[in-house]
XYZ file of C-alpha atoms in Angstrom:
341
model
C 22.371 -24.255 5.628
C 20.540 -22.842 8.148
C 19.483 -25.755 10.939
C 17.173 -22.972 12.338
C 15.330 -22.871 9.596
C 15.092 -26.615 9.118
C 14.054 -26.870 12.301
C 11.311 -24.657 12.256
C 9.913 -26.527 9.025
C 10.199 -29.717 10.147
C 8.280 -28.334 13.471
C 5.275 -27.255 11.229
C 5.193 -30.550 9.865
C 5.295 -32.507 13.428
C 3.563 -35.826 13.052
C -0.558 -35.318 13.763
C 0.095 -31.505 13.182
C -0.882 -28.985 10.427
C -1.081 -25.484 9.201
C -4.377 -23.044 9.876
C -5.061 -20.491 6.891
C -6.140 -17.412 8.664
C -5.007 -15.059 5.911
C -7.720 -14.117 4.610
C -7.522 -10.750 2.425
C -9.898 -7.885 3.366
C -12.246 -8.739 0.444
C -12.004 -12.320 0.832
C -13.185 -12.213 4.964
C -15.775 -10.152 3.854
C -17.011 -12.720 1.530
C -17.143 -15.243 4.470
C -18.664 -12.795 6.684
C -21.820 -11.861 4.137
C -22.258 -15.178 3.965
C -23.244 -15.223 7.712
C -24.886 -12.011 7.483
C -22.006 -10.625 9.773
C -20.134 -6.871 8.834
C -16.771 -7.425 8.269
C -14.980 -5.036 10.355
C -11.896 -4.736 12.315
C -13.607 -5.802 15.308
C -15.451 -8.571 13.834
C -12.368 -9.818 12.428
C -10.242 -9.683 15.413
C -13.240 -11.358 17.751
C -13.331 -14.247 14.789
C -9.314 -14.890 14.697
C -9.610 -14.902 18.758
C -12.292 -17.749 18.531
C -10.142 -20.122 17.037
C -6.918 -19.321 17.914
C -8.149 -19.469 21.630
C -9.530 -22.718 20.964
C -8.448 -24.998 23.553
C -6.816 -28.222 23.148
C -6.052 -27.216 18.992
C -2.045 -26.928 19.642
C -2.645 -30.857 19.808
C -3.176 -30.340 15.766
C -2.353 -26.929 14.981
C 1.533 -26.122 14.604
C 1.389 -22.969 12.694
C -1.060 -20.201 11.811
C -0.935 -17.844 8.390
C -2.108 -14.384 9.798
C -2.608 -11.232 7.244
C -0.979 -8.244 7.571
C -3.975 -6.607 9.924
C -4.248 -10.053 12.003
C -0.504 -10.275 13.213
C -1.025 -6.727 14.687
C -4.215 -7.032 16.503
C -4.499 -8.609 20.177
C -6.418 -11.223 21.593
C -9.370 -10.106 24.012
C -7.574 -10.414 26.962
C -5.093 -7.743 25.144
C -2.222 -10.676 24.446
C -1.048 -9.918 20.733
C -2.015 -12.473 18.883
C 1.374 -14.057 17.665
C 2.638 -13.979 21.483
C -0.432 -15.871 22.140
C 0.108 -18.341 19.329
C 3.580 -19.071 20.415
C 2.604 -19.852 24.057
C 0.388 -22.211 22.553
C 3.460 -23.613 20.739
C 1.687 -22.816 17.958
C 4.114 -20.878 15.273
C 2.713 -17.482 14.002
C 3.660 -16.973 9.754
C 2.423 -14.237 7.698
C 0.814 -13.643 4.249
C 3.196 -11.557 2.437
C 2.389 -10.701 -1.376
C 0.351 -8.536 -2.664
C -2.521 -10.841 -4.803
C -2.546 -12.064 -8.278
C -3.049 -9.340 -10.793
C -3.424 -9.299 -14.714
C -0.627 -10.494 -16.587
C 0.551 -8.448 -18.947
C 0.893 -9.580 -22.531
C -1.019 -12.793 -20.979
C -4.909 -12.013 -20.844
C -6.993 -14.972 -18.599
C -3.643 -15.226 -16.826
C -2.630 -13.971 -13.457
C 1.086 -12.954 -12.140
C 1.066 -12.394 -8.137
C 2.788 -9.096 -7.006
C 4.168 -7.591 -3.657
C 8.268 -8.476 -4.388
C 8.789 -4.716 -4.059
C 9.671 -3.644 -0.457
C 9.874 -7.599 0.890
C 12.745 -7.302 2.329
C 11.973 -4.494 4.221
C 8.481 -6.003 5.081
C 9.805 -9.026 6.297
C 12.581 -7.901 8.867
C 9.186 -5.681 10.308
C 7.621 -9.125 9.854
C 10.372 -10.592 11.577
C 9.807 -8.162 14.354
C 6.250 -9.257 14.820
C 7.073 -12.918 15.956
C 6.609 -14.340 12.399
C 8.682 -17.847 11.493
C 7.376 -18.442 8.266
C 6.063 -16.673 5.903
C 3.482 -17.391 2.236
C 3.186 -16.090 -1.561
C 0.521 -17.742 -3.689
C 0.358 -18.212 -7.205
C -2.709 -18.400 -8.939
C -2.777 -20.814 -12.014
C -6.085 -21.366 -13.795
C -6.665 -23.935 -16.528
C -8.634 -23.342 -19.598
C -7.754 -25.860 -22.354
C -9.747 -24.033 -25.429
C -7.311 -21.105 -25.026
C -4.316 -22.465 -24.154
C -4.198 -21.630 -20.381
C -1.668 -21.938 -18.236
C 0.985 -20.458 -20.989
C 4.564 -21.602 -20.150
C 4.988 -18.029 -19.956
C 2.570 -17.662 -17.085
C 4.379 -20.284 -15.299
C 8.127 -19.162 -15.496
C 6.976 -15.830 -14.150
C 5.325 -17.068 -11.260
C 7.862 -19.332 -10.658
C 10.614 -16.834 -10.237
C 8.700 -14.952 -8.661
C 8.253 -17.560 -5.748
C 11.619 -17.961 -6.189
C 12.466 -14.528 -5.336
C 10.252 -14.096 -2.485
C 11.341 -17.440 -1.199
C 15.292 -16.167 -1.235
C 14.410 -13.157 0.344
C 12.640 -15.006 3.120
C 15.518 -17.302 3.815
C 17.938 -13.920 3.726
C 15.819 -12.690 6.712
C 15.265 -16.066 8.812
C 12.092 -16.691 8.071
C 10.711 -20.464 6.263
C 9.045 -19.917 3.118
C 6.203 -21.745 2.144
C 5.621 -21.762 -1.555
C 2.611 -21.983 -2.906
C 1.734 -22.313 -6.635
C -1.946 -23.334 -6.727
C -3.315 -24.860 -9.666
C -7.195 -23.566 -9.975
C -9.768 -26.487 -9.388
C -12.511 -23.722 -11.018
C -12.404 -25.156 -14.149
C -13.868 -28.053 -16.378
C -10.775 -29.873 -16.863
C -10.031 -33.402 -15.846
C -7.873 -35.299 -13.303
C -5.075 -35.958 -16.220
C -5.421 -31.963 -17.031
C -4.529 -31.125 -13.656
C -1.963 -33.919 -13.016
C 0.294 -32.343 -17.007
C -0.009 -28.509 -15.817
C 0.641 -29.149 -12.012
C 3.718 -31.263 -12.934
C 4.452 -28.717 -15.497
C 4.556 -26.216 -12.900
C 6.189 -27.873 -10.492
C 9.059 -28.552 -13.023
C 9.713 -24.701 -13.471
C 9.539 -23.990 -9.847
C 12.464 -26.115 -8.844
C 14.875 -24.958 -11.611
C 14.038 -21.273 -10.382
C 14.470 -22.078 -6.867
C 17.391 -23.595 -7.929
C 18.928 -20.580 -9.717
C 17.807 -18.398 -6.782
C 19.944 -20.747 -4.494
C 17.164 -21.223 -2.147
C 18.198 -24.456 0.110
C 14.849 -26.644 0.105
C 15.585 -28.216 3.509
C 14.105 -24.592 4.231
C 11.261 -24.651 2.829
C 7.332 -25.828 2.563
C 5.691 -26.381 -0.402
C 1.982 -25.966 -0.492
C 0.472 -27.027 -3.713
C -2.906 -28.186 -5.025
C -3.667 -31.810 -4.745
C -3.993 -33.648 -8.666
C -7.773 -33.374 -8.546
C -10.548 -32.908 -11.045
C -12.199 -29.605 -11.795
C -15.277 -28.758 -10.507
C -17.028 -28.351 -13.465
C -15.487 -31.303 -14.845
C -18.438 -34.176 -15.661
C -16.159 -36.743 -13.960
C -15.016 -36.408 -10.666
C -12.161 -38.672 -10.012
C -12.544 -41.145 -6.499
C -10.872 -40.312 -3.249
C -8.403 -43.248 -4.134
C -7.503 -41.826 -7.299
C -6.947 -38.351 -6.252
C -4.579 -39.706 -3.666
C -2.633 -42.393 -6.436
C -1.899 -39.417 -9.432
C -1.333 -36.806 -6.403
C 1.395 -38.862 -5.098
C 2.813 -40.342 -8.403
C 2.868 -36.798 -9.768
C 4.696 -35.073 -6.728
C 7.319 -38.650 -6.649
C 8.406 -37.372 -10.172
C 9.212 -33.600 -9.526
C 9.509 -32.629 -5.993
C 12.794 -33.229 -4.294
C 13.515 -35.349 -1.025
C 14.871 -32.433 0.275
C 11.886 -30.667 0.767
C 10.989 -31.388 4.436
C 7.055 -31.309 3.863
C 4.167 -30.738 1.623
C 1.455 -28.535 2.646
C -1.737 -29.436 1.080
C -4.387 -26.141 0.279
C -7.849 -27.328 -0.006
C -8.104 -25.088 -2.695
C -12.493 -25.369 -2.957
C -12.874 -28.816 -1.435
C -15.249 -29.620 1.154
C -14.010 -29.691 4.576
C -14.623 -33.675 5.022
C -13.336 -34.389 0.872
C -10.292 -32.523 1.743
C -9.564 -34.492 5.063
C -10.566 -37.837 3.153
C -7.823 -37.063 0.298
C -5.296 -36.122 2.712
C -6.015 -39.297 4.810
C -5.605 -41.517 2.102
C -2.116 -40.011 0.372
C -1.049 -41.057 4.198
C -2.413 -44.341 4.660
C -1.262 -45.333 1.091
C 2.255 -43.512 2.041
C 5.928 -44.272 0.664
C 7.159 -40.947 0.049
C 9.889 -39.115 1.399
C 8.342 -35.383 2.407
C 5.815 -35.312 5.554
C 2.294 -34.894 3.870
C 0.256 -32.737 5.627
C -2.118 -29.804 5.273
C -2.437 -25.901 5.177
C -6.210 -25.587 4.974
C -8.109 -22.031 5.257
C -11.696 -22.942 4.507
C -11.720 -26.587 5.100
C -10.997 -25.741 8.741
C -13.124 -23.075 8.981
C -16.407 -23.239 7.564
C -18.315 -25.119 10.349
C -16.557 -22.770 12.709
C -17.660 -19.962 11.145
C -21.097 -21.359 10.431
C -21.555 -22.015 14.374
C -19.816 -18.899 15.281
C -22.085 -16.052 13.474
C -20.582 -13.311 14.903
C -22.449 -13.938 18.530
C -20.409 -14.066 21.989
C -22.608 -16.874 22.892
C -21.645 -18.827 20.097
C -18.175 -19.282 20.572
C -17.848 -22.334 22.074
C -19.829 -24.087 19.866
C -17.564 -22.392 16.929
C -14.751 -23.749 18.815
C -15.879 -27.299 19.021
C -16.097 -27.004 15.154
C -13.180 -26.013 14.832
C -11.340 -28.273 16.970
C -13.564 -31.086 15.491
C -12.080 -30.457 11.767
C -8.564 -29.673 13.362
C -8.552 -33.327 15.166
C -9.929 -34.894 11.961
C -6.938 -33.832 9.765
C -4.738 -34.223 12.622
C -5.912 -38.015 12.765
C -5.602 -37.758 8.273
C -2.021 -37.040 8.810
C -1.219 -40.388 9.436
C -3.877 -41.956 7.752
C -6.560 -42.634 10.875
C -9.447 -40.610 9.773
C -12.771 -42.663 9.147
C -15.867 -41.837 8.656
C -16.849 -42.649 12.213
C -15.117 -39.530 13.088
C -17.596 -37.412 11.574
C -20.772 -39.584 13.103
C -19.316 -39.132 16.336
C -19.126 -35.590 16.186
C -22.830 -35.345 14.712
């Protein structure tokens, strides 16, 4: 076992810290910019990431940043490459390496993530650019009326995640393994629970088959949560209890940490769920965050593409990072939000 990769994984889930997912693809960042009436140019994307990465004091709550291919090659306003800027603050640079979810042949309505072709060579290049960890996302939808997800979909995505992870370990890069059960449907929390467990069982079987040392990975899953369109929305305490119970059944204790995705939750709800899980305790892994929108939405709204708003954007980002840092130990509360307001 590579102690170096284990140490990197443990560092990423250090107490009070988590990951900023700043790896939005070009279409996704365009949607975010469209919402604040900012053109999605390379310069604007660079300026936005510069605002986030140079936020004073954010290194107290952020241990790693997932970058996009464009971003890992960009430089800060002062000319420092983004990976070097982050590393100087004690924040590890990471990289999204998948090529996105595509239609799964023979399975209408289901997706498989592509990007394995040439991945070994890309990982060599990214390691040279400073990446210490990587991320690959599988997308699992739920539609009970159509029998989705099928075992076929879960199996092929698990195999791809495991192959990606094996290649990362080979290249001395920590793999973040992300099987996301989407919360877009009308399913209840029990359906999410069952699908999440099915998918994770297949994932860890595939990881074992492909000889991936669990001590060298991080898991980035969805929380067990009601679908957005469900008429019954589970409470914070129920989400926390069912998520912990599900993961205890299927996630080996050898995994150093679980870094949850926010998956469309609002900023405050994502923080509250993480906080309740850590307040409850009683699990063998570090429970942290790897949030995109749930760390950035307020910052993006405050910035609005204007240089004079950088300080306001950074203040909003630092606030959300601090709240999630507190949630890492169950110390987050409503008063923290009221103080910021």
